[in-house]
Short mmCIF file of C-alpha atoms and ligand atoms in Angstrom, two decimals:
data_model
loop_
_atom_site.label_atom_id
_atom_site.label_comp_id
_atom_site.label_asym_id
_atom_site.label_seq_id
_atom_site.Cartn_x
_atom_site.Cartn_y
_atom_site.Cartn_z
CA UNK V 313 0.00 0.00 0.00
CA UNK V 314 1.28 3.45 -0.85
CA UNK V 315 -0.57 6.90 0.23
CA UNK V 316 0.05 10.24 -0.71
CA UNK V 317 -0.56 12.66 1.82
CA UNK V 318 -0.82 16.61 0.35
CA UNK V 319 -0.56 19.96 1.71
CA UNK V 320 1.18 22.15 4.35
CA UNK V 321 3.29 19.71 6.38
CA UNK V 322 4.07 20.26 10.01
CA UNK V 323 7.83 18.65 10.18
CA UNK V 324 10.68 19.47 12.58
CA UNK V 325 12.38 22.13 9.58
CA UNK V 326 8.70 23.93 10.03
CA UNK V 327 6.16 24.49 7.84
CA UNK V 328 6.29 23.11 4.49
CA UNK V 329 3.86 22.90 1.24
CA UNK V 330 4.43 19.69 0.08
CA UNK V 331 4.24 15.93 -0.19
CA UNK V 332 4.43 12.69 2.23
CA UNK V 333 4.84 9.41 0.71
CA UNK V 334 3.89 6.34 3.36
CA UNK V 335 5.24 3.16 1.74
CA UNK V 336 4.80 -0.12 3.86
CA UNK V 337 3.44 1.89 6.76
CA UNK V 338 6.60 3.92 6.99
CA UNK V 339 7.46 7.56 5.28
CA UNK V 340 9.53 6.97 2.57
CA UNK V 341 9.82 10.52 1.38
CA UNK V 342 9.04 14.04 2.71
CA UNK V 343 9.07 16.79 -0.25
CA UNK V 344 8.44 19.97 -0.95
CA UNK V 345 5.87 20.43 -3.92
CA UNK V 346 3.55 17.63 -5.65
CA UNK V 347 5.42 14.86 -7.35
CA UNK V 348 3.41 12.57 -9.46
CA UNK V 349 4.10 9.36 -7.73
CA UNK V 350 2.17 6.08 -8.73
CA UNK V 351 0.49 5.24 -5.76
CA UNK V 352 -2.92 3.28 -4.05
CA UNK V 353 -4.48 6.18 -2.31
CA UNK V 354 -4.29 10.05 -1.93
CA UNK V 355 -5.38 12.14 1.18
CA UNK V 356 -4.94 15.81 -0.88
CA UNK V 357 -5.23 18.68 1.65
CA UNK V 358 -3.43 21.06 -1.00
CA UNK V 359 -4.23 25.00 -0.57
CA UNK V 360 -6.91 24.25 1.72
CA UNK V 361 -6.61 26.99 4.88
CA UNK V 362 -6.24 26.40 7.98
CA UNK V 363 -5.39 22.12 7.00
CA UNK V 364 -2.35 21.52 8.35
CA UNK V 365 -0.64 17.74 8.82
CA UNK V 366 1.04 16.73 12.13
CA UNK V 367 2.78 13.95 13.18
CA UNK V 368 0.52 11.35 14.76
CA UNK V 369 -1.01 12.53 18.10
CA UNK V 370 0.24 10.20 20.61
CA UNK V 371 -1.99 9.94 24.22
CA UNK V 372 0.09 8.34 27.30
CA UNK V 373 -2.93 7.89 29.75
CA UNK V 374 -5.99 6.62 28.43
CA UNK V 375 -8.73 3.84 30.26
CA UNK V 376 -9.89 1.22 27.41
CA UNK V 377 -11.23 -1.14 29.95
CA UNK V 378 -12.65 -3.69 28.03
CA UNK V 379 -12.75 -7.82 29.69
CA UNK V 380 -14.53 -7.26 33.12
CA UNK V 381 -15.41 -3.61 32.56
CA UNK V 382 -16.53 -3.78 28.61
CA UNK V 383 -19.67 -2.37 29.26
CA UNK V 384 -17.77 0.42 29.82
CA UNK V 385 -15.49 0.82 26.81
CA UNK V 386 -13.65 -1.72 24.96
CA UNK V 387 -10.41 -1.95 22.86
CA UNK V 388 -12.61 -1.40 19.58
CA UNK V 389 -15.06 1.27 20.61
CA UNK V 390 -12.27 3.39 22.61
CA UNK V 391 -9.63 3.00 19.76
CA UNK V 392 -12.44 4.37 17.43
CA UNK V 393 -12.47 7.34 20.02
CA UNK V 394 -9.04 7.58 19.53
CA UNK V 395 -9.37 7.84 15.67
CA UNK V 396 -12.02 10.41 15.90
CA UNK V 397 -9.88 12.28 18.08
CA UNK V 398 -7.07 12.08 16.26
CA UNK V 399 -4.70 10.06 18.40
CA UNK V 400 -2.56 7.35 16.46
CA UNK V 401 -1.08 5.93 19.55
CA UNK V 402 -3.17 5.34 22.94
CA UNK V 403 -1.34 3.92 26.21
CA UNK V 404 -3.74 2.06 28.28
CA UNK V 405 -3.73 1.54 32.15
CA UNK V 406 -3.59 -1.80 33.92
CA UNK V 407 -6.58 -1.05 36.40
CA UNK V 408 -8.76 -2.77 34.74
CA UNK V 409 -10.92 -5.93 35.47
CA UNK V 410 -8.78 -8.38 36.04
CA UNK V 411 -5.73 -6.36 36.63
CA UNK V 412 -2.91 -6.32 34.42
CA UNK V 413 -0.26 -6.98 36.94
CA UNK V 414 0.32 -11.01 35.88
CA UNK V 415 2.06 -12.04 32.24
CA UNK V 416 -1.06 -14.31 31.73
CA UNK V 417 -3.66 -10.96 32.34
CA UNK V 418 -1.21 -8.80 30.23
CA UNK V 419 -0.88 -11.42 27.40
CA UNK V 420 -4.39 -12.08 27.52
CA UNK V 421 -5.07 -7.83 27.06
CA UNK V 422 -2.07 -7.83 23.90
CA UNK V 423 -4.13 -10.90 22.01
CA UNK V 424 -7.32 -8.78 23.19
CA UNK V 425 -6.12 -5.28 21.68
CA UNK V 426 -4.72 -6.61 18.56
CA UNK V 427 -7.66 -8.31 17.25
CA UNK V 428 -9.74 -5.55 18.41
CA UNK V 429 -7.95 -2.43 18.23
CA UNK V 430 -7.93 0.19 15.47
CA UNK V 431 -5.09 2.88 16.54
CA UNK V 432 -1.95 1.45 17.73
CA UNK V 433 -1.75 1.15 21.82
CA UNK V 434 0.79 0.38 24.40
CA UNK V 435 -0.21 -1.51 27.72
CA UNK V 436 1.27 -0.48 31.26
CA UNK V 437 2.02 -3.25 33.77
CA UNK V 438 0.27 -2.91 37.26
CA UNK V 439 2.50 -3.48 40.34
CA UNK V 440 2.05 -7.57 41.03
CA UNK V 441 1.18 -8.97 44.09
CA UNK V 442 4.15 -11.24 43.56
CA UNK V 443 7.84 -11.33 42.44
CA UNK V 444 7.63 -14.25 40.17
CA UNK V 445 5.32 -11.95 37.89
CA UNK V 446 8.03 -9.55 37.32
CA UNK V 447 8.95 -11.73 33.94
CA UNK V 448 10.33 -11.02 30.25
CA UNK V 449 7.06 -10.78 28.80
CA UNK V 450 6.79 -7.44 30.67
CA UNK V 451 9.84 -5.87 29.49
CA UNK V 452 8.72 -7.03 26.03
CA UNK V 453 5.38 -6.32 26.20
CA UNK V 454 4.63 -3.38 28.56
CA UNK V 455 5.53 -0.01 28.00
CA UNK V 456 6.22 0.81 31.62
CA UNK V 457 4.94 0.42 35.49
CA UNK V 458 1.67 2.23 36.44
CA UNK V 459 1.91 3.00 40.23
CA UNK V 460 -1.44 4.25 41.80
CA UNK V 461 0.02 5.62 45.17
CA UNK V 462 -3.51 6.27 46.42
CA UNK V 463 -4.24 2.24 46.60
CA UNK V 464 -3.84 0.92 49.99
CA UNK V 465 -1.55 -1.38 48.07
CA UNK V 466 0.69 0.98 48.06
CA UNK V 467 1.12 1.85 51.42
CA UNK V 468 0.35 -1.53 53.17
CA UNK V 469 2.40 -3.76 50.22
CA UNK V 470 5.67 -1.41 50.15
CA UNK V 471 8.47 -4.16 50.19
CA UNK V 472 6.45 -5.18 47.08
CA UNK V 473 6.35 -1.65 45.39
CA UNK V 474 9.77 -1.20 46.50
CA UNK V 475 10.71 -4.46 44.15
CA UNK V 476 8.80 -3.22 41.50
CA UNK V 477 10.96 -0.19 41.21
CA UNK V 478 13.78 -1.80 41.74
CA UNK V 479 13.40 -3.54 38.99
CA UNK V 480 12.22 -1.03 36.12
CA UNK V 481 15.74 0.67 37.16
CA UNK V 482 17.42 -2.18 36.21
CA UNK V 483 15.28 -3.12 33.18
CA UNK V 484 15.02 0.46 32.48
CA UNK V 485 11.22 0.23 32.39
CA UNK V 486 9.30 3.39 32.58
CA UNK V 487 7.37 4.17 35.29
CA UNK V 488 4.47 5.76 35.81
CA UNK V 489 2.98 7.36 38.73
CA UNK V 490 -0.55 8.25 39.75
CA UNK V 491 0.89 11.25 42.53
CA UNK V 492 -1.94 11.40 45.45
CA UNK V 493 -1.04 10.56 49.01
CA UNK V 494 -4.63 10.11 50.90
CA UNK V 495 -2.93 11.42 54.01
CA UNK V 496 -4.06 14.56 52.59
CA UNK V 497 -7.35 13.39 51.36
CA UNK V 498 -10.04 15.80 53.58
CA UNK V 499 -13.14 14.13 54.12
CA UNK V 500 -16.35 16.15 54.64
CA UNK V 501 -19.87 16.27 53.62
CA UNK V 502 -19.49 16.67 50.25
CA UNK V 503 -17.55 14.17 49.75
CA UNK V 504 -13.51 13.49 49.69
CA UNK V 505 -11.34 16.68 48.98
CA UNK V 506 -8.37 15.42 47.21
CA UNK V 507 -6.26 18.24 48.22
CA UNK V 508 -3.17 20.21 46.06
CA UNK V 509 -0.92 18.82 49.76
CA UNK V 510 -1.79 15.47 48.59
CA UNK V 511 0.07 15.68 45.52
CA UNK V 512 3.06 17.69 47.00
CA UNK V 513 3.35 14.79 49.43
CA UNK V 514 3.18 12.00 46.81
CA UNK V 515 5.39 13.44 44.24
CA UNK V 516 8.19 14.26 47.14
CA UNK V 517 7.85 10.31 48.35
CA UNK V 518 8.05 8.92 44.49
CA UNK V 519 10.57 11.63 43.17
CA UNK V 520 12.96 10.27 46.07
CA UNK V 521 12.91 6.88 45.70
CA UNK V 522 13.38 8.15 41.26
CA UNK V 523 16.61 9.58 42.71
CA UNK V 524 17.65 6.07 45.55
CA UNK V 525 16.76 3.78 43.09
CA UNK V 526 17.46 5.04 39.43
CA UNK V 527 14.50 4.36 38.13
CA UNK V 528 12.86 7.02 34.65
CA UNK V 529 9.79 8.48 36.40
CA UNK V 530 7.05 9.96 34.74
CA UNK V 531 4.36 12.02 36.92
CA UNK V 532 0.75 11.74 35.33
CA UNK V 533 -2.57 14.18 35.54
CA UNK V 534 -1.07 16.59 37.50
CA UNK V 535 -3.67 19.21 39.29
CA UNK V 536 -2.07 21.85 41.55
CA UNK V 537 -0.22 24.78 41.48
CA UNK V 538 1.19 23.41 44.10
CA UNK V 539 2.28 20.25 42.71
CA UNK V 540 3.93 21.60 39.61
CA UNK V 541 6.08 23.66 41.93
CA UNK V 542 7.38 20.68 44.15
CA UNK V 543 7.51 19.41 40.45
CA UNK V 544 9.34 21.64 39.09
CA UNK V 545 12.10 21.79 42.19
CA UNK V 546 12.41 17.59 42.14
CA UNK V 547 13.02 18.19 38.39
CA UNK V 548 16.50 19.75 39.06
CA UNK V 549 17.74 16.61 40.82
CA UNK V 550 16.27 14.33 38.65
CA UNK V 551 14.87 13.06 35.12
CA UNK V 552 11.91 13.63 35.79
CA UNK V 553 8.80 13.87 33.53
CA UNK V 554 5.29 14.82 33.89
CA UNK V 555 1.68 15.37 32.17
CA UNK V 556 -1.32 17.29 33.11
CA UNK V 557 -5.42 17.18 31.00
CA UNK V 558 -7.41 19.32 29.37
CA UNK V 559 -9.62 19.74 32.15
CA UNK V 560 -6.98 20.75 34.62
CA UNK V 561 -6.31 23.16 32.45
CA UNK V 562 -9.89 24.76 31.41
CA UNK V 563 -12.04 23.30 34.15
CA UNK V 564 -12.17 25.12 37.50
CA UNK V 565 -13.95 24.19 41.12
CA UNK V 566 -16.76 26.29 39.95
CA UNK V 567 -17.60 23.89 36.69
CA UNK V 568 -17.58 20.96 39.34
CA UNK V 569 -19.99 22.29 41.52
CA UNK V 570 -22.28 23.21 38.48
CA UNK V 571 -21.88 19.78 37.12
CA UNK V 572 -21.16 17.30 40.26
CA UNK V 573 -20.71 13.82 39.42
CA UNK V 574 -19.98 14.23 35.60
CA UNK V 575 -17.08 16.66 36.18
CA UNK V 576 -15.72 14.58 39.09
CA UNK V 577 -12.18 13.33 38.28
CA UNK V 578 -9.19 12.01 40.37
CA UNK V 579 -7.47 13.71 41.14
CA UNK V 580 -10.03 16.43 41.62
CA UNK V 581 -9.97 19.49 39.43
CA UNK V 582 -8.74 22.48 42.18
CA UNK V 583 -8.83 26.28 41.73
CA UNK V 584 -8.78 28.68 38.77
CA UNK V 585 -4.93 29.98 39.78
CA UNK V 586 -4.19 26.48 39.46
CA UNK V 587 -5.45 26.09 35.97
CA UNK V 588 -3.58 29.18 35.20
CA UNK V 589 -0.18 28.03 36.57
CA UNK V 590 -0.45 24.56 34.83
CA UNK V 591 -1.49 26.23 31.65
CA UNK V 592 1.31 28.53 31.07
CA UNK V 593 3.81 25.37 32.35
CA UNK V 594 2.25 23.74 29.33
CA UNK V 595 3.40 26.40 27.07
CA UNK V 596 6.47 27.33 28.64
CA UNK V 597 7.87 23.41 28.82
CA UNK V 598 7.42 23.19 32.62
CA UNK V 599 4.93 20.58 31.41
CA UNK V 600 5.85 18.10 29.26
CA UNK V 601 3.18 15.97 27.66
CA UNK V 602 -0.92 16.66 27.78
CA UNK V 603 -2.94 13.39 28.23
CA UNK V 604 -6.57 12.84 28.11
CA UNK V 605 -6.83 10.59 30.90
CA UNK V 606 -9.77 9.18 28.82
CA UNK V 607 -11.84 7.05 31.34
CA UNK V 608 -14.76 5.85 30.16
CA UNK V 609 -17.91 5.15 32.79
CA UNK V 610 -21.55 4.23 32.57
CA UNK V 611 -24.24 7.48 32.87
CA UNK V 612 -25.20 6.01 36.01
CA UNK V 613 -22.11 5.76 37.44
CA UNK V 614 -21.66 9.29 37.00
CA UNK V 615 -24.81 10.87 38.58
CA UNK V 616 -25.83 10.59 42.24
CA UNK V 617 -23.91 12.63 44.97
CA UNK V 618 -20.19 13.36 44.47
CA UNK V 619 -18.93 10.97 46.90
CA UNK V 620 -21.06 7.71 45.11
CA UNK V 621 -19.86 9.44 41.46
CA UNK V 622 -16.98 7.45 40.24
CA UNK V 623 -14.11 9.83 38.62
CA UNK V 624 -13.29 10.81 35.55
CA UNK V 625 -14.92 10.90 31.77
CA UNK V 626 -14.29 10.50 28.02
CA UNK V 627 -11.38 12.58 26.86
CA UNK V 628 -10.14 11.35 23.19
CA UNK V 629 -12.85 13.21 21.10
CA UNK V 630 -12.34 16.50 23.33
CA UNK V 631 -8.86 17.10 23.64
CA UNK V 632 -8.12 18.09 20.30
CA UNK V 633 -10.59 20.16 19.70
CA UNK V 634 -9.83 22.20 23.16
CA UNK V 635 -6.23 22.64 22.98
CA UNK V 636 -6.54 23.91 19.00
CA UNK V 637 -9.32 26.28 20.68
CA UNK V 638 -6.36 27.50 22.41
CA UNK V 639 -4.39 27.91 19.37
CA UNK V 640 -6.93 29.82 17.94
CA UNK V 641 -7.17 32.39 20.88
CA UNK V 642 -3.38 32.87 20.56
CA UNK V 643 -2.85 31.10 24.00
CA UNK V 644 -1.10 27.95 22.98
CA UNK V 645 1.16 27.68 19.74
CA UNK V 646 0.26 24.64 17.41
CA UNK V 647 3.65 23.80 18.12
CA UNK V 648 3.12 23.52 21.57
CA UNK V 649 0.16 21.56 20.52
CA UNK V 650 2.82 19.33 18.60
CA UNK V 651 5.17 19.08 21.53
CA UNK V 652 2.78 18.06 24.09
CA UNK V 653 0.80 15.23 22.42
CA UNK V 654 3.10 13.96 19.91
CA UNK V 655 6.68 14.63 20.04
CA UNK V 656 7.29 14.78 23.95
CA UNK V 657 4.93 11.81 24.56
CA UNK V 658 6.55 9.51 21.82
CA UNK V 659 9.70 10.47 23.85
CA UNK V 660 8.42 9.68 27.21
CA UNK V 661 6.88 6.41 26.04
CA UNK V 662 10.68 5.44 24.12
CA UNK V 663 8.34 4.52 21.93
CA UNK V 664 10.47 4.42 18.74
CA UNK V 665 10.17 6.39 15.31
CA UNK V 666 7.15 8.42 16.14
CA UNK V 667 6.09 11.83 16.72
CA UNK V 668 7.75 13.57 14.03
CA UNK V 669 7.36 13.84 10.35
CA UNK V 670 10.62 12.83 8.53
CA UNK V 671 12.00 9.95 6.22
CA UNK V 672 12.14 6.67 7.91
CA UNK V 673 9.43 6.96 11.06
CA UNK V 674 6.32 5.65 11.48
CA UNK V 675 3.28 6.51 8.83
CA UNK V 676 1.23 8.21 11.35
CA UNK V 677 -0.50 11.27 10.80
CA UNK V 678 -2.63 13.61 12.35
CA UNK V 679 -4.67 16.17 9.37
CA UNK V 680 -6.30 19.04 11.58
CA UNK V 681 -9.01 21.66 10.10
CA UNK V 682 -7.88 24.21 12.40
CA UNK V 683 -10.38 26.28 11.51
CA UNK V 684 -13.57 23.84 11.71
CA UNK V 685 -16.00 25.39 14.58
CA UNK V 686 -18.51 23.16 16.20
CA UNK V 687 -20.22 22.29 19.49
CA UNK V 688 -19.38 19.36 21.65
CA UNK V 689 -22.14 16.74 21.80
CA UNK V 690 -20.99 13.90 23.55
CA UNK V 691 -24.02 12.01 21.99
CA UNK V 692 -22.29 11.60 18.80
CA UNK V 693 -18.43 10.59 20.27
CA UNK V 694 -17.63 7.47 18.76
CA UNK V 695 -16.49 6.12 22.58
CA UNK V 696 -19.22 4.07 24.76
CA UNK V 697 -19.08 6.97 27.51
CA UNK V 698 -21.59 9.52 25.87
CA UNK V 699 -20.88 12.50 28.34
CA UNK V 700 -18.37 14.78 29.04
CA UNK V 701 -18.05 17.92 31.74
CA UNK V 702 -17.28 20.02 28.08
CA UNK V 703 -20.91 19.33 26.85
CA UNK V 704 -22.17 22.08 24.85
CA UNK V 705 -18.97 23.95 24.52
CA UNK V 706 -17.83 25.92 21.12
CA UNK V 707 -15.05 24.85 19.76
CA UNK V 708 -13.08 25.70 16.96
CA UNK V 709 -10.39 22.64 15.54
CA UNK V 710 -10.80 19.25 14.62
CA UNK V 711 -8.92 16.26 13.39
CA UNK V 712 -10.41 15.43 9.67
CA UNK V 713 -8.23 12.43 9.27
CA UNK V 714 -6.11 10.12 11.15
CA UNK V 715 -3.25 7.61 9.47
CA UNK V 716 -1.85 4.80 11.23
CA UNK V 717 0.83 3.22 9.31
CA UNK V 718 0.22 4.42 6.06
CA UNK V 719 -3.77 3.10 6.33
CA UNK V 720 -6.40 6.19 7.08
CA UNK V 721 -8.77 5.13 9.99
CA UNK V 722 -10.38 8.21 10.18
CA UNK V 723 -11.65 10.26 6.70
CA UNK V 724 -13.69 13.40 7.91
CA UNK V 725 -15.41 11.82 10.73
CA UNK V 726 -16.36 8.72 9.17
CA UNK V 727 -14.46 5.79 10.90
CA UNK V 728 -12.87 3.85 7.92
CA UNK V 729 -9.82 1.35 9.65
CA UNK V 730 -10.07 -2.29 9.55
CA UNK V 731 -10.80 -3.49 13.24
CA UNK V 732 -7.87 -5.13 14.14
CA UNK V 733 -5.10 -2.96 12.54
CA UNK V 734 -3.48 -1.79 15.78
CA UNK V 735 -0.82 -2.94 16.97
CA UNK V 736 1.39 -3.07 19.63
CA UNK V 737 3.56 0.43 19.49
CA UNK V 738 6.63 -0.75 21.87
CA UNK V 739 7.29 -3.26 19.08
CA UNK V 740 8.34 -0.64 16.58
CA UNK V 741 11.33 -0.65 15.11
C1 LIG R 1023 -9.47 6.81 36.42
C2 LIG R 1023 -10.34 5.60 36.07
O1 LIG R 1023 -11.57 5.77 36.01
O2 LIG R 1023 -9.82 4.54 35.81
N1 LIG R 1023 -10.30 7.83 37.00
C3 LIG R 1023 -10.03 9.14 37.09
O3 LIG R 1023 -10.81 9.87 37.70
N2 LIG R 1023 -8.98 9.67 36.50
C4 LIG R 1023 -8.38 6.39 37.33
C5 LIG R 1023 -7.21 7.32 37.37
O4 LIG R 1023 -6.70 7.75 36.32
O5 LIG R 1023 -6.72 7.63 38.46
ZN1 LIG R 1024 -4.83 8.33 38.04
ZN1 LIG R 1025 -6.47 7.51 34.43
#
């Protein structure tokens, strides 16, 4: 299969008019101009303002359930999501039913996401509940080491965590933290405050056992002012990476009192000055990689009281759209846009010959209409969660096609992939 993507190219030189060609599901030449090559398929996006083509959007924190919690989302509906959104690349979380913390459960989710899956993915291993499941197939398998440090796992199981860590430093295995210490947690009558001290405290306990034990840490969803600047201080001393979401960056306490259980997310979304703080970290590189933190829930686990709503919501069909919003406003760069959901993630994830247009990497591409204005209606995402806290927002920017490898999946809305295409994107080469 060869396709012949057309029009103003987004690639590491800058803005070009010109030509991609995607031969065996790799980019086999980047041109300026429009070469008549012989080829299967052509996405033209020539002289068309405001299309511009990116480097495949890559998302390091997403929820595709699926097995116990299908009813949910599965591997096929949320890598449609994906698609729709524009993401080429989703990294799923072990939390789901069973865990992923045993080869047989994380074998069992590979064979489950490549027959199913229509984006490419990468799986994170859960801390196991025993030694013996610390095994090869993780370090071929898994992209890196989820650690929830909310769990009571974590605090009553440490000798475990602490071999967990151990070895990702000496596998050199990713690892991932969830930063909330419930020390912190305040619990009243409106339900649990997951306080901005709660992630101080977590991200000084994981950022010094990065340092002890040598192990690449990467901080996920974070909230707070306060957090990015115990962040940004543990950063000196360490490699140290971290991501925050849309909707700790345009979502304020306000918006979750308006909306209770829908908005309700975990961490919890804090105070306008800290939406501000993380927002110009995002553009000035104090943040390194926006995630959607796309989890997927039933209506019904969404509404009663905030304490009985479970957290979070469907984030692969928003974030695009919000942060190009952003771009359009003149508050983010599309750049920035670049950075922080293709280039840096692809990075963080080691994930290899991705996020970047060039000769030789991966065929994935992201074609944005930055220009495209419409409303979110969560009725028509593509993902099995049909809510969001950003219901009814304007939005201008939009994803119009997505390529994985060389094959479109997503042609102006319509989803056009074969089921099954995905594949595994720590097996790259
Ligand atoms: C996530 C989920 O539902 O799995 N919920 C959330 O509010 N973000 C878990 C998580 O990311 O911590
Ligand atoms: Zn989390
Ligand atoms: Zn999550």
């Amino acid at each position: 299969m060869r396709l012949v993507v057309k029009g103003k190219l987004f690639t590491a030189r800058g803005l070009i008019d010109g030509s991609i060609l995607v031969e065996e599901g790799r980019i086999k030449k980047v041109v300026k101009g429009d070469p008549r090559w012989p080829v299967d398929e052509i996405l033209d996006y020539g002289g068309r303002r405001g299309n511009v083509i990116l480097p495949g959007l890559v998302d390091a924190h997403v929820h595709m359930r699926d097995l116990d919690l299908s009813y949910k989302e599965d591997f096929y509906t949320g890598t449609r999501s994906a698609a729709a959104g524009g993401f080429t690349i989703v990294a799923d979380m072990p939390n789901t039913r069973p865990r992923t913390n045993t080869p047989r459960a994380l074998k069992e989710k590979e064979n489950l996401a490549r027959n199913k899956a229509l984006v490419d993915y990468c799986l994170y291993y859960g801390v196991p509940s025993e030694r013996e499941h610390l095994t090869e197939d993780v370090q071929k398998l898994a992209v890196g080491i989820k650690v929830y440090m909310q769990d009571e796992f974590y605090s009553e199981r440490r000798s475990l965590v602490e071999n967990t860590l151990g070895y990702a430093a000496e596998k050199k295995l990713l690892v991932v933290s969830h930063a909330e210490d419930p020390a912190f947690f305040v619990h009243g009558p409106a339900g649990t405050l997951r306080t901005a001290e709660a992630e101080v405290s977590a991200i000084k306990d994981i950022s010094g056992r990065a340092k002890d034990l040598n192990f690449r840490l990467h901080i996920t969803h974070l909230s707070s002012k306060a957090g990015l600047e115990e962040l940004l201080k543990q950063k000196r001393g360490v490699n140290l990476t971290v991501d925050t979401c849309p909707h700790y960056l345009l979502l304020s306490a306000e918006d979750v009192r308006m909306q209770r259980g829908i908005a309700k997310a975990h961490p919890s979304i804090k105070g306008r000055v800290d939406a501000k703080a993380l927002l110009i970290a995002a553009r000035n590189g104090g943040i390194d990689a926006i995630t959607s933190d796309h989890a997927p829930h039933t209506v019904e686990e969404k509404s009663g009281d905030m304490e009985g709503a479970l957290g979070g919501f469907p984030g692969l069909e928003t974030t695009l759209p919000l942060l190009l919003t952003l771009v359009n406003k003149g508050i983010l760069e599309l750049g920035d846009v670049v950075r922080l959901c293709s280039t840096n993630p692809s990075k963080i994830l080691g994930i290899r010959n991705a996020g970047e247009i060039g000769e030789g990497k991966m065929g994935n591409l992201t074609i944005v209409d930055l220009h495209r204005k419409f409303k979110i209606e969560p009725q028509k995402f593509e993902s099995k969660a049909k809510f969001s806290p950003f219901a009814g927002r304007e939005v201008e920017g939009k994803a119009v096609a997505t390529v994985v490898r060389g094959i479109p999946v997503m042609v102006d809305g319509e989803i056009v992939g074969p089921r099954g295409w995905g594949m595994n994107a720590k097996t790259y080469g």
